[in-house]
Tab-separated table of C-alpha atoms and ligand atoms in Angstrom:
chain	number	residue	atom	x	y	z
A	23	UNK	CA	-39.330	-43.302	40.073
A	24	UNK	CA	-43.236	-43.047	40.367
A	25	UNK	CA	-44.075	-39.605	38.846
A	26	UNK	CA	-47.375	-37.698	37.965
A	27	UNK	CA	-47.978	-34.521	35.881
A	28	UNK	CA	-50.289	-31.869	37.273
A	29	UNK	CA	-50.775	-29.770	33.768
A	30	UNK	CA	-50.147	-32.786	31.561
A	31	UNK	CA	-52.382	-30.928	29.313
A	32	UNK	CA	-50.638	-27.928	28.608
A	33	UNK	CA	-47.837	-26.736	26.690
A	34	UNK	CA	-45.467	-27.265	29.837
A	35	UNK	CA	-46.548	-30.517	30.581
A	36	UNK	CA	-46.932	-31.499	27.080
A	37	UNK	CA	-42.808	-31.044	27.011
A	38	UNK	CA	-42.370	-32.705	30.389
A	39	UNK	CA	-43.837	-36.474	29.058
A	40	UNK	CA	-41.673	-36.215	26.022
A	41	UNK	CA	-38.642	-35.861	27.831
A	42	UNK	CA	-40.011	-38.177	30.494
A	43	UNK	CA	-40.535	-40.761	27.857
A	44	UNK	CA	-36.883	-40.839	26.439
A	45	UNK	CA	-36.349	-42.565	29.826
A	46	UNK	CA	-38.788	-45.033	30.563
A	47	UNK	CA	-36.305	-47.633	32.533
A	48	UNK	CA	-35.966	-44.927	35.198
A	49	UNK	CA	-39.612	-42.880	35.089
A	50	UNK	CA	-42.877	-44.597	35.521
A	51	UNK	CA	-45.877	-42.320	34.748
A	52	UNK	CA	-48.560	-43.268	36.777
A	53	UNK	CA	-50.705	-40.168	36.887
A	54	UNK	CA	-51.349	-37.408	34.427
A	55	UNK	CA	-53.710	-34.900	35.148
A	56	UNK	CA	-54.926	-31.595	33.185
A	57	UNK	CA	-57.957	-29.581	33.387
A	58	UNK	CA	-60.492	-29.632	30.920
A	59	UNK	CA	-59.237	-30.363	27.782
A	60	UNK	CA	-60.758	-34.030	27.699
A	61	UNK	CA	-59.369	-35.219	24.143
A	62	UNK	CA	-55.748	-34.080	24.951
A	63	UNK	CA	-55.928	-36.007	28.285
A	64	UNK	CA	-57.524	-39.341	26.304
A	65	UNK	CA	-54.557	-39.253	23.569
A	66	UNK	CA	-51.918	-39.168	26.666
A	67	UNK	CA	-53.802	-41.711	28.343
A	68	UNK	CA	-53.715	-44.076	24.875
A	69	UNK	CA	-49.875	-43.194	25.078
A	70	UNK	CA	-48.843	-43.858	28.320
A	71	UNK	CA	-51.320	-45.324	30.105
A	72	UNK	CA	-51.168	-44.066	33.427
A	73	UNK	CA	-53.004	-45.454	36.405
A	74	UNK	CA	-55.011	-42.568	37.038
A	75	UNK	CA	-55.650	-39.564	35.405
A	76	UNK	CA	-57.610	-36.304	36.684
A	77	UNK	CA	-59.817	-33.802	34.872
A	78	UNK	CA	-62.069	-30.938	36.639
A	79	UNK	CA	-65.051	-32.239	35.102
A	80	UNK	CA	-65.122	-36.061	34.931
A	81	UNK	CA	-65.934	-37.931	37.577
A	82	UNK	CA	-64.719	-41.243	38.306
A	83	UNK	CA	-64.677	-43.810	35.600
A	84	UNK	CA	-62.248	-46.178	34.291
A	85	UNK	CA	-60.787	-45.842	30.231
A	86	UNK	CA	-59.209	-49.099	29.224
A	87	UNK	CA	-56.459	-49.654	32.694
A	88	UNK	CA	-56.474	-45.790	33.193
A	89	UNK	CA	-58.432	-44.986	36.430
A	90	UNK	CA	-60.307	-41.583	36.664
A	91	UNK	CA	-60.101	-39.827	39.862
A	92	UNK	CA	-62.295	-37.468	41.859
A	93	UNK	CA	-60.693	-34.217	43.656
A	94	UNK	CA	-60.696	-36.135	47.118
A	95	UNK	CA	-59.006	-39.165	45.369
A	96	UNK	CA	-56.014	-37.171	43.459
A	97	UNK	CA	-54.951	-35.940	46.818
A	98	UNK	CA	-54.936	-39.199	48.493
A	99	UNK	CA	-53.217	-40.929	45.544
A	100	UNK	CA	-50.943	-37.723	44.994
A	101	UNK	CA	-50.094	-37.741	48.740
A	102	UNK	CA	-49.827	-41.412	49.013
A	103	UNK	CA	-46.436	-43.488	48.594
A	104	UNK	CA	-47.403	-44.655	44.899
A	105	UNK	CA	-46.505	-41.099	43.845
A	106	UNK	CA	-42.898	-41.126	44.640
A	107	UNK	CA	-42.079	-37.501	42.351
A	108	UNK	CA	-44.527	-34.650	40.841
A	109	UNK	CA	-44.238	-32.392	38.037
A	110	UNK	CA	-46.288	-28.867	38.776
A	111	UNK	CA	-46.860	-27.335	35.557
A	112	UNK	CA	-50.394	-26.256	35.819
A	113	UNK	CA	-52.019	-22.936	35.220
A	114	UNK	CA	-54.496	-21.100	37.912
A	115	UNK	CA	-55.125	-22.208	41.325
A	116	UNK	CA	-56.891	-24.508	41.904
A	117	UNK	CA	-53.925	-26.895	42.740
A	118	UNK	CA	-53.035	-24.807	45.734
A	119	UNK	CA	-53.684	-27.150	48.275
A	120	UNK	CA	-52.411	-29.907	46.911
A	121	UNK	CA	-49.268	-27.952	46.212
A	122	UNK	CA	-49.030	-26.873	49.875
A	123	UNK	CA	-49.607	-30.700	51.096
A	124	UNK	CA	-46.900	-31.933	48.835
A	125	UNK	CA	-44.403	-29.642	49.915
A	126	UNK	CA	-44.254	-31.104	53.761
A	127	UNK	CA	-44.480	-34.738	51.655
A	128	UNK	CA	-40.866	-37.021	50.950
A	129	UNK	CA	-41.123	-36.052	47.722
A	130	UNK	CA	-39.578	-34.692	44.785
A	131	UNK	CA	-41.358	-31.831	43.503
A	132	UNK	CA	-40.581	-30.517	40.489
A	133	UNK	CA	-42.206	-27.187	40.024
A	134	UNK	CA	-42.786	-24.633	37.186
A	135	UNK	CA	-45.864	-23.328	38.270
A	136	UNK	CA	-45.104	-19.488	39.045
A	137	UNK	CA	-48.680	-18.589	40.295
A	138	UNK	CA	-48.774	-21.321	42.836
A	139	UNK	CA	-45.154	-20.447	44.251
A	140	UNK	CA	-46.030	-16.587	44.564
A	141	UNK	CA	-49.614	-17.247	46.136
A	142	UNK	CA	-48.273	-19.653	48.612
A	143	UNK	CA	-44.731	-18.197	49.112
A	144	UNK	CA	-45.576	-15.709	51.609
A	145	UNK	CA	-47.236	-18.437	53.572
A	146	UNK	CA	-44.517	-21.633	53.202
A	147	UNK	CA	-41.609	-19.658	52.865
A	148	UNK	CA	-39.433	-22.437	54.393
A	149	UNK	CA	-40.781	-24.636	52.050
A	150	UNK	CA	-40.527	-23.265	48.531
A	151	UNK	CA	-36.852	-22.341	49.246
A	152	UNK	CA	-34.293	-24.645	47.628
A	153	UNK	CA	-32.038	-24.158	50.647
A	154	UNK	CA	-34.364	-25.529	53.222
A	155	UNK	CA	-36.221	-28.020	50.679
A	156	UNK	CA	-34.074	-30.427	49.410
A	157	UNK	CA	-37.045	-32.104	47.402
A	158	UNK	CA	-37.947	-28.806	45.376
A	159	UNK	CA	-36.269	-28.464	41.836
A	160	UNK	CA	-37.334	-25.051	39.930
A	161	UNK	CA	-38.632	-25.731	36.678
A	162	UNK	CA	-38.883	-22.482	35.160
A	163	UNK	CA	-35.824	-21.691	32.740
A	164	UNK	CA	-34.193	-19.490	34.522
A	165	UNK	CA	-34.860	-20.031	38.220
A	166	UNK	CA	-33.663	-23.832	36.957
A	167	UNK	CA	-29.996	-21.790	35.459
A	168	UNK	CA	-29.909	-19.896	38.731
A	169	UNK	CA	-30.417	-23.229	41.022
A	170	UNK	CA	-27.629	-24.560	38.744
A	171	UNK	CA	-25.164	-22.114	39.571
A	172	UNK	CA	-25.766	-21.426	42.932
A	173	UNK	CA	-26.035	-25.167	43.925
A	174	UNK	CA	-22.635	-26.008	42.988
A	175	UNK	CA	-21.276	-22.820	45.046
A	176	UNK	CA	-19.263	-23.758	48.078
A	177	UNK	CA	-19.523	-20.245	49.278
A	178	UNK	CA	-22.950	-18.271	48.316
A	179	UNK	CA	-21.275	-15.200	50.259
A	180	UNK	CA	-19.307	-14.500	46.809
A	181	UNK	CA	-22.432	-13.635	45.285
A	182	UNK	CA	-22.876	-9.638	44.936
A	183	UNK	CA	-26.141	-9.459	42.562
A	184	UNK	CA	-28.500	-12.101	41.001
A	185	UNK	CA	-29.256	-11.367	37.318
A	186	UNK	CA	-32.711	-12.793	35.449
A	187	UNK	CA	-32.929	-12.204	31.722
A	188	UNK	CA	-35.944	-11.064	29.968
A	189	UNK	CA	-36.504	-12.277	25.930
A	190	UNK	CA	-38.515	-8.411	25.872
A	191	UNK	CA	-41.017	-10.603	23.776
A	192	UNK	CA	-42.728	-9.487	20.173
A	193	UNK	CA	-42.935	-5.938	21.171
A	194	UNK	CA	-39.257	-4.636	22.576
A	195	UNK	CA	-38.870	-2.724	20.028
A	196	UNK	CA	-42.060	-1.185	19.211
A	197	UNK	CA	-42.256	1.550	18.351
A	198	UNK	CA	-46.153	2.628	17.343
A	199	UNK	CA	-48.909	2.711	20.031
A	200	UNK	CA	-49.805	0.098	22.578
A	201	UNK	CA	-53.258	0.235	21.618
A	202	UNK	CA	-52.308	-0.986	18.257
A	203	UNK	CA	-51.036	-4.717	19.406
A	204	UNK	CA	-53.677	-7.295	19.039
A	205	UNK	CA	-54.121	-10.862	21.413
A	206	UNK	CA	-53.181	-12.911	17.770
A	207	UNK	CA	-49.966	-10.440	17.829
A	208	UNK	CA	-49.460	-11.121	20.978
A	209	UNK	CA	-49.811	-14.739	21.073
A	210	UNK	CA	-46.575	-15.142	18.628
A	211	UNK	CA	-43.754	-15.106	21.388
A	212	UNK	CA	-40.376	-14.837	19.549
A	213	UNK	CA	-38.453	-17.483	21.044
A	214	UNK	CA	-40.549	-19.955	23.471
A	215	UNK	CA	-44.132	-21.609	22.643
A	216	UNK	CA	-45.879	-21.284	25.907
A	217	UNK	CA	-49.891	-21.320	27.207
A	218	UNK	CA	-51.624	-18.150	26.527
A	219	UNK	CA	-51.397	-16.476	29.719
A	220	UNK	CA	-47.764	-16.863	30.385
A	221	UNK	CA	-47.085	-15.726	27.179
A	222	UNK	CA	-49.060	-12.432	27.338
A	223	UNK	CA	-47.275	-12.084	30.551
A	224	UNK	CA	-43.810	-12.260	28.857
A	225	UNK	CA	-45.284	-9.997	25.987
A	226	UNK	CA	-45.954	-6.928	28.787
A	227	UNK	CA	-42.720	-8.174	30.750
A	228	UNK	CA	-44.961	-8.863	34.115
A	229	UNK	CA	-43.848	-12.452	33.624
A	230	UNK	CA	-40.548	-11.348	34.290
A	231	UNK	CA	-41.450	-9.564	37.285
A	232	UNK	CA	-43.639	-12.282	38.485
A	233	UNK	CA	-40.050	-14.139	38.013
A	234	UNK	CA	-38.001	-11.816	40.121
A	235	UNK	CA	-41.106	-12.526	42.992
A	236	UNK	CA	-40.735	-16.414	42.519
A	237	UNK	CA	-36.699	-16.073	42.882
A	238	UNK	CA	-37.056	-14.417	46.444
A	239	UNK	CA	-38.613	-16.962	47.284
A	240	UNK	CA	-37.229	-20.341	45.987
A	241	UNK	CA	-33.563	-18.499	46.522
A	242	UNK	CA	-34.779	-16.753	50.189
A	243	UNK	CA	-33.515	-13.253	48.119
A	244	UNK	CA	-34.874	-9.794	48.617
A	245	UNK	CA	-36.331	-8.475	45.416
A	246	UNK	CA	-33.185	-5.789	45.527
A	247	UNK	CA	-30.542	-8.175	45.027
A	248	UNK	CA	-31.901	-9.366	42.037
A	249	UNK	CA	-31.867	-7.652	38.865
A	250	UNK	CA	-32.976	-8.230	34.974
A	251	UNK	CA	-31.753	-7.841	31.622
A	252	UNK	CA	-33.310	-8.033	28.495
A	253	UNK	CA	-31.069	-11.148	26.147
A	254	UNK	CA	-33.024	-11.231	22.708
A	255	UNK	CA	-32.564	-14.140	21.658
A	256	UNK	CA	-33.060	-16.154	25.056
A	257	UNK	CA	-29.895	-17.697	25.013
A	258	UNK	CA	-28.846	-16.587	28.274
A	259	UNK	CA	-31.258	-17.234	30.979
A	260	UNK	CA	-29.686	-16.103	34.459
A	261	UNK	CA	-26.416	-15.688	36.146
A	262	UNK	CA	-24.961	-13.968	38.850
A	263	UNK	CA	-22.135	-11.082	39.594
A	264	UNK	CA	-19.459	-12.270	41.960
A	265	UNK	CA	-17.841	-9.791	44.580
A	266	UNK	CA	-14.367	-10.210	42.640
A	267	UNK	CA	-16.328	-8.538	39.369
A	268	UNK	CA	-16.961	-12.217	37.226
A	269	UNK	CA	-20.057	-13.114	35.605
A	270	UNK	CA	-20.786	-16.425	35.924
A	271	UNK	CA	-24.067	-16.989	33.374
A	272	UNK	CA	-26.288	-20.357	32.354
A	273	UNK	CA	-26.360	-20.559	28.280
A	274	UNK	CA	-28.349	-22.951	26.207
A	275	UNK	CA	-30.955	-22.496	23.024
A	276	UNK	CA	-34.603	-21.571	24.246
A	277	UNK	CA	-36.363	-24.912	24.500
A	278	UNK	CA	-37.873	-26.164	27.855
A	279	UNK	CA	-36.992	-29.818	26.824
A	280	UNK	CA	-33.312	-29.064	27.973
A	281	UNK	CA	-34.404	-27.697	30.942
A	282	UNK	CA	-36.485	-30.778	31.851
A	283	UNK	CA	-34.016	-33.339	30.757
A	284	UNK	CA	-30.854	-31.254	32.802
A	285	UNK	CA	-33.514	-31.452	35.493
A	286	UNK	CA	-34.138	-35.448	35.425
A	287	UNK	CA	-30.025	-36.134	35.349
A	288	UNK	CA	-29.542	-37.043	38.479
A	289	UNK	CA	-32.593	-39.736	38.983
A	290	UNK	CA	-31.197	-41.328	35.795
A	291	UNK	CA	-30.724	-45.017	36.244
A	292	UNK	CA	-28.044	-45.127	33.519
A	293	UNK	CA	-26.176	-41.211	33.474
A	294	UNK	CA	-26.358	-41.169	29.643
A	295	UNK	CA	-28.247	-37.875	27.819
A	296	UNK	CA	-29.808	-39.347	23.968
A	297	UNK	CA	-27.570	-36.362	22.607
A	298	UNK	CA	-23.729	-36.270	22.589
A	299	UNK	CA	-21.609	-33.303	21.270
A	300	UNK	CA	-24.724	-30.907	19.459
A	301	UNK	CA	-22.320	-28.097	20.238
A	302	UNK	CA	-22.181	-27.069	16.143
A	303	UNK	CA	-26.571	-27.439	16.478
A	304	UNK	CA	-27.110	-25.837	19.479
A	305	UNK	CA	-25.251	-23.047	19.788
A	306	UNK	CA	-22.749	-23.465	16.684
A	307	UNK	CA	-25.246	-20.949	14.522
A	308	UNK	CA	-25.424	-17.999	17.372
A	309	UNK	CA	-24.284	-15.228	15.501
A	310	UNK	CA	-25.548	-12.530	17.668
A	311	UNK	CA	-26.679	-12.260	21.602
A	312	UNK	CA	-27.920	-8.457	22.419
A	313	UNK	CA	-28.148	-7.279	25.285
A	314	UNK	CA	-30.062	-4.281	26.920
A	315	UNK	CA	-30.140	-2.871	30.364
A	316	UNK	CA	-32.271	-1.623	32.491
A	317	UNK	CA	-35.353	-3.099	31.346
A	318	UNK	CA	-37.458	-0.462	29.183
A	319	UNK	CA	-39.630	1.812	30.977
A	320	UNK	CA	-42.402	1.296	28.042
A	321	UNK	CA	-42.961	-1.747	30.210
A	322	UNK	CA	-44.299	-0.922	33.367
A	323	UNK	CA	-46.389	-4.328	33.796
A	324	UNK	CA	-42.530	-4.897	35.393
A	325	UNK	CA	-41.870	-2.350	37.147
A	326	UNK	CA	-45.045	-2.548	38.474
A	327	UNK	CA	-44.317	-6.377	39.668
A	328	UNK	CA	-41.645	-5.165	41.203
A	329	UNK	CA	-43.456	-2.698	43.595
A	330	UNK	CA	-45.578	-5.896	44.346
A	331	UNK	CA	-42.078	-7.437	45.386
A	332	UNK	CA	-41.399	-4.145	47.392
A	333	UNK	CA	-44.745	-4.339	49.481
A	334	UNK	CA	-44.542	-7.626	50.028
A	335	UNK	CA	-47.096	-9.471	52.433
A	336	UNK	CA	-50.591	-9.710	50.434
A	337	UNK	CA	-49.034	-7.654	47.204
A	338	UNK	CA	-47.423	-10.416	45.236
A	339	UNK	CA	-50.493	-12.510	45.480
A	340	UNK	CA	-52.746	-9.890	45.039
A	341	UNK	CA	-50.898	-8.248	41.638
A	342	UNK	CA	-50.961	-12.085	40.658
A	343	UNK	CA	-54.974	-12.274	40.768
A	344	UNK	CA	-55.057	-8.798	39.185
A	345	UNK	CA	-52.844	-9.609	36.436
A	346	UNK	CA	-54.855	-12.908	35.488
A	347	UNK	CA	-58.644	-10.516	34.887
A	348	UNK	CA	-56.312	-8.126	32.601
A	349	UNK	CA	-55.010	-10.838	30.706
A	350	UNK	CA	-58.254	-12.614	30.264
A	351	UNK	CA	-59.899	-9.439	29.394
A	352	UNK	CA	-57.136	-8.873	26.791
A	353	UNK	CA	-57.743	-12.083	25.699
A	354	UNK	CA	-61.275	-11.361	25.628
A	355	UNK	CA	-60.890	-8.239	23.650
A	356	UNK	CA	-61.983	-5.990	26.499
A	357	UNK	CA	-58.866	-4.667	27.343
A	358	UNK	CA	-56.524	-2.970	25.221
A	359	UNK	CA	-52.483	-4.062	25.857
A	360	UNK	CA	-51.747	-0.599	27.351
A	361	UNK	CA	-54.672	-0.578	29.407
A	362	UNK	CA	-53.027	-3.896	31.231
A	363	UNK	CA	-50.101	-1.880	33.161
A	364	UNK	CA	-53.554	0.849	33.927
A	365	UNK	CA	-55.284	-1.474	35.797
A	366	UNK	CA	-52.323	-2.941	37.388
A	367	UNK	CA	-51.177	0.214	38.559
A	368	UNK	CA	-54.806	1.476	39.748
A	369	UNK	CA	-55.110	-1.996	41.545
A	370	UNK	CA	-51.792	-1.411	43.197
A	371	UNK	CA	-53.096	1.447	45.222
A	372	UNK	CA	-55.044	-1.091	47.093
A	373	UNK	CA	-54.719	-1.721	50.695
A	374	UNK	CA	-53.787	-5.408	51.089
A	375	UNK	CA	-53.638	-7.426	54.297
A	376	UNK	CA	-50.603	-9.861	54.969
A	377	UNK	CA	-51.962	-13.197	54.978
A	378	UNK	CA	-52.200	-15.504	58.027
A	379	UNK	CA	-52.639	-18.563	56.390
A	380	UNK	CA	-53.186	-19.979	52.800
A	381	UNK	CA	-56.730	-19.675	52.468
A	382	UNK	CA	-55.892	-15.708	52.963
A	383	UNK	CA	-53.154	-16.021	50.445
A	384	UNK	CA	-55.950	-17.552	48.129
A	385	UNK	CA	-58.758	-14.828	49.098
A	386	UNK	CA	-56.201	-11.796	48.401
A	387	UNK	CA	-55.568	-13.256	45.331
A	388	UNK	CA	-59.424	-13.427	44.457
A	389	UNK	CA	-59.493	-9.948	45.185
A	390	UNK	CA	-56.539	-9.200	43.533
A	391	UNK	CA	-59.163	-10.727	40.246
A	392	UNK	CA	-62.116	-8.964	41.319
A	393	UNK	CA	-61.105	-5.342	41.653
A	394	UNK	CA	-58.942	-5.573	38.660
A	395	UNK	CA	-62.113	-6.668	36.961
A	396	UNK	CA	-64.125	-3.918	38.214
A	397	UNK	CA	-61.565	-1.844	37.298
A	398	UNK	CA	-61.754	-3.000	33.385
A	399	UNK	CA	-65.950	-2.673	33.509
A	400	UNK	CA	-65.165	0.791	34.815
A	401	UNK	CA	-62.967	1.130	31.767
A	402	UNK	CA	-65.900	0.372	29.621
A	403	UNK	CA	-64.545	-1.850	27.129
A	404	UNK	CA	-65.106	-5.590	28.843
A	405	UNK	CA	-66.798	-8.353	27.343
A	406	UNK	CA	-66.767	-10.844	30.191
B	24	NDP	N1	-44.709	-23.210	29.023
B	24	NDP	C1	-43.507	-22.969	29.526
B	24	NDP	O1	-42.487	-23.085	28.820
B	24	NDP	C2	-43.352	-22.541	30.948
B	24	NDP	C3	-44.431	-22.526	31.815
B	24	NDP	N2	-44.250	-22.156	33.128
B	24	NDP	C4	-45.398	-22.177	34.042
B	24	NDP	O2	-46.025	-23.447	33.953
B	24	NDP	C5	-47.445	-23.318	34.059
B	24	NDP	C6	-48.096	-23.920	32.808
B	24	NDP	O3	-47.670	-23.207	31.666
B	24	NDP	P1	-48.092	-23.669	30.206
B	24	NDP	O4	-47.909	-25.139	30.057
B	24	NDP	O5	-47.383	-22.798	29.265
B	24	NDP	O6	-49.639	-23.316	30.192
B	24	NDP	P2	-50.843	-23.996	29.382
B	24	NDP	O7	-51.956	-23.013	29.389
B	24	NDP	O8	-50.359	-24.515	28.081
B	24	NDP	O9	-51.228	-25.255	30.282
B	24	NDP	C7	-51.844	-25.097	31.501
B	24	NDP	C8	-52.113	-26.453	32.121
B	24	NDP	O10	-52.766	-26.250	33.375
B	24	NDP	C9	-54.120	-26.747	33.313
B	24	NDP	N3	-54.973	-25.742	33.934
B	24	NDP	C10	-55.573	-24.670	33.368
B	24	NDP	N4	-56.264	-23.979	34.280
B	24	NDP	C11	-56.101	-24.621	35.450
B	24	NDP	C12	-56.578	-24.395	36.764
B	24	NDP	N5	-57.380	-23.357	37.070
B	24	NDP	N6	-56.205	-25.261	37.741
B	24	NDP	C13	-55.388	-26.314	37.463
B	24	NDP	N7	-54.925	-26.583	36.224
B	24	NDP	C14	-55.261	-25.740	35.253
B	24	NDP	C15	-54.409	-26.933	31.840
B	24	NDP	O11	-55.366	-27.983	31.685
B	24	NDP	P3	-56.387	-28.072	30.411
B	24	NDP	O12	-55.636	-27.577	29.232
B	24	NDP	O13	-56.709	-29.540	30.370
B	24	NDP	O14	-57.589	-27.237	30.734
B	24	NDP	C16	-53.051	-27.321	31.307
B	24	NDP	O15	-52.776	-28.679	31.571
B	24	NDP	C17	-47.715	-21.805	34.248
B	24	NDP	O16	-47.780	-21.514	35.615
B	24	NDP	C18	-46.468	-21.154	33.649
B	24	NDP	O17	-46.180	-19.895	34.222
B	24	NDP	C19	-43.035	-21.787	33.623
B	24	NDP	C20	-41.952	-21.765	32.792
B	24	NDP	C21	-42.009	-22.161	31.396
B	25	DXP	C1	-39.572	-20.652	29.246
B	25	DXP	C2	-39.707	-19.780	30.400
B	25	DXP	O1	-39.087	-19.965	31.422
B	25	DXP	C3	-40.592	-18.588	30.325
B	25	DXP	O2	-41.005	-18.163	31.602
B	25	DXP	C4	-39.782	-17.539	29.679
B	25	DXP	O3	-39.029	-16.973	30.692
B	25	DXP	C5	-40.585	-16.491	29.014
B	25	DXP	O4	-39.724	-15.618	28.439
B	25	DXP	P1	-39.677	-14.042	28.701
B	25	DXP	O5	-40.617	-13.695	29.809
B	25	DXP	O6	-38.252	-13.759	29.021
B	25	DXP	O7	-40.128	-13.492	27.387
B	26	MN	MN1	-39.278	-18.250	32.772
């Protein structure tokens, strides 16, 4: 198969071309794109010498047989038949179009991208849901567990409650002030090494209830029949409650790798994983898996998500484009971690259209961004 990386750059994408490289006789990378880190993008290019390759800032120009593409050209060769499967692991936005055109494409679509899913979702319901598009395969670690299970369920009807589980991040159990934790503290997830902004996200718990947002849609749930709890050590990722009182739950050690190659199985030319029995490596050493339920109220970034979820129409998109200014002003120093769930909450009293179309989508997002931002220079303490 044909396949290009959107977020070849990142930590995501980074993963995805290992993996995609222990199985060269059955994947053909032909386009990697990332953003603007240049010298990441030329050492992938020296390594697997795509066709093309895509950065925001470099316009067209050839490196040895690598082609460099402009905007308007990614989308043709993206949407064109040389591009037979994508990998969406890119941060921010501005890949929403393109995401939105590939989903009507033949094409398999394999997409981690939570932003993109929750800005579009309200929009192309129909087509981010697994049930009604065939070509979509969730990335993410646990919408990928959940897709597992429910996949292989002859009747879904047996399902009483969807569960997602939350790692908590460095801070579960903190107990000093918020106002205390620093970006560098932040930064150190426990059990997954992730891109900055998905990783503050997991650190206030919004990421998990920008997860419960992306599961309504990709599994066509209603934010109430899916619930969270927090599994320390990641181990556990999500499961579901039948009606007869069984748990039926995805295990496997925190690395995205075994995500990615699980999700590549079935284009395999020859069905053979590089790793036979690593039962005694992988999980062998588990002494411990905690457990705690509900998710602390210290962390109201989720519950906050969640009342996004409850709104619906404009909310998700616009608590998405919120959360981003807080976590760049965190970043930045001009926000303190409390002060994230604040804002979030202030920006929440907003009054947010539904969206007609995608631009819309896009524009409540922006001003999902904006007033949050306002909201931090109100708070005095921004940088940006
Ligand atoms: N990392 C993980 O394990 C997981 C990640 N995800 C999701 O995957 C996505 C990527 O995560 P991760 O790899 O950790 O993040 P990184 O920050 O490490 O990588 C982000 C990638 O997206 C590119 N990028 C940055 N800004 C933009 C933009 N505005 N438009 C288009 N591309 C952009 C970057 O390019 P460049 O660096 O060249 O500027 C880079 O290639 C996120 O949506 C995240 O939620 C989901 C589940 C797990
Ligand atoms: C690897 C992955 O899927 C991340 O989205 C992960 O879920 C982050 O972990 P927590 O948000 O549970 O800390
Ligand atoms: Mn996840």
């Amino acid at each position: 198969m044909k396949v290009a990386i959107l977020g070849s750059t990142g930590f995501l994408g980074t993963q995805i071309l290992e993996v995609l490289s222990e199985y060269s006789d059955s994947f053909e990378i032909c386009l990697l794109s990332g953003f603007k880190n240049y010298r990441k993008l030329r050492e992938q290019i020296d390594a697997y010498h795509p066709d093309y390759a895509f950065l925001k800032e470099v316009e067209e120009e050839k490196i040895n047989n690598t082609v460099f593409l402009s905007e308007e050209k990614l989308r043709e060769v993206l949407f064109s038949s040389k591009i037979e499967g994508v990998f969406i692991a890119s941060a921010g936005l501005d890949f929403l179009d393109i995401f939105a055109g590939l989903l009507s494409l033949p094409k398999t679509l394999w997409v981690a991208s939570k932003e993109l899913m929750i800005v579009a979702g309200e929009i192309l319901k129909s087509k981010i849901s697994v049930f009604a598009n065939q070509n979509l395969i969730p990335l993410d670690s646990e919408h990928y567990a959940l897709w597992s299970i429910l996949k292989g369920m002859q009747d879904p009807g047996r399902v009483e409650k969807v569960y997602l589980t939350a790692s908590g991040g460095p801070f579960y159990e903190w107990r000093g002030s918020f106002e205390d934790i620093t970006p560098e503290m932040t930064l150190a997830h426990p059990n997954w090494k992730m891109g900055d902004k998905i990783t503050v996200d997991s650190a206030t718990l919004v990421n998990k209830g920008l997860e419960v947002i992306e599961a309504c849609y990709l599994f066509e749930l209603s934010y109430h029949q899916i619930d969270v709890f927090v599994q320390r050590e990641s181990y556990l990722h999500a499961g579901v409650r039948l009606k007869d009182g069984m748990y039926h739950m995805v295990m496997f050690p925190p690395d995205m790798r075994k995500v990615i190659r699980a999700s590549l199985y079935p284009f395999l030319k020859k069905k053979t994983l590089p790793c036979p029995d690593l039962f005694a490596q992988e999980l062998g050493g588990v002494r411990t898996l905690s457990f705690d339920y509900p998710v602390s109220e210290r962390f109201q970034g989720f519950y906050l998500a969640l009342e996004a979820a409850r709104k619906g129409g404009g909310y998700p998109a616009f608590f998405c484009g919120a959360d981003q200014a807080c976590v760049e002003a965190f970043l930045n120093r001009g926000l303190s971690f409390g002060e994230i769930a604040v804002v979030l909450e202030e920006c929440l009293q907003a009054r947010v259209p539904n969206p007609s179309n995608l631009q819309e989508a896009f524009e409540i997002y922006q001003r999902g961004y904006h007033l949050a931002k306002e909201r931090i220079v109100v708070r005095g303490r921004s940088q940006c």
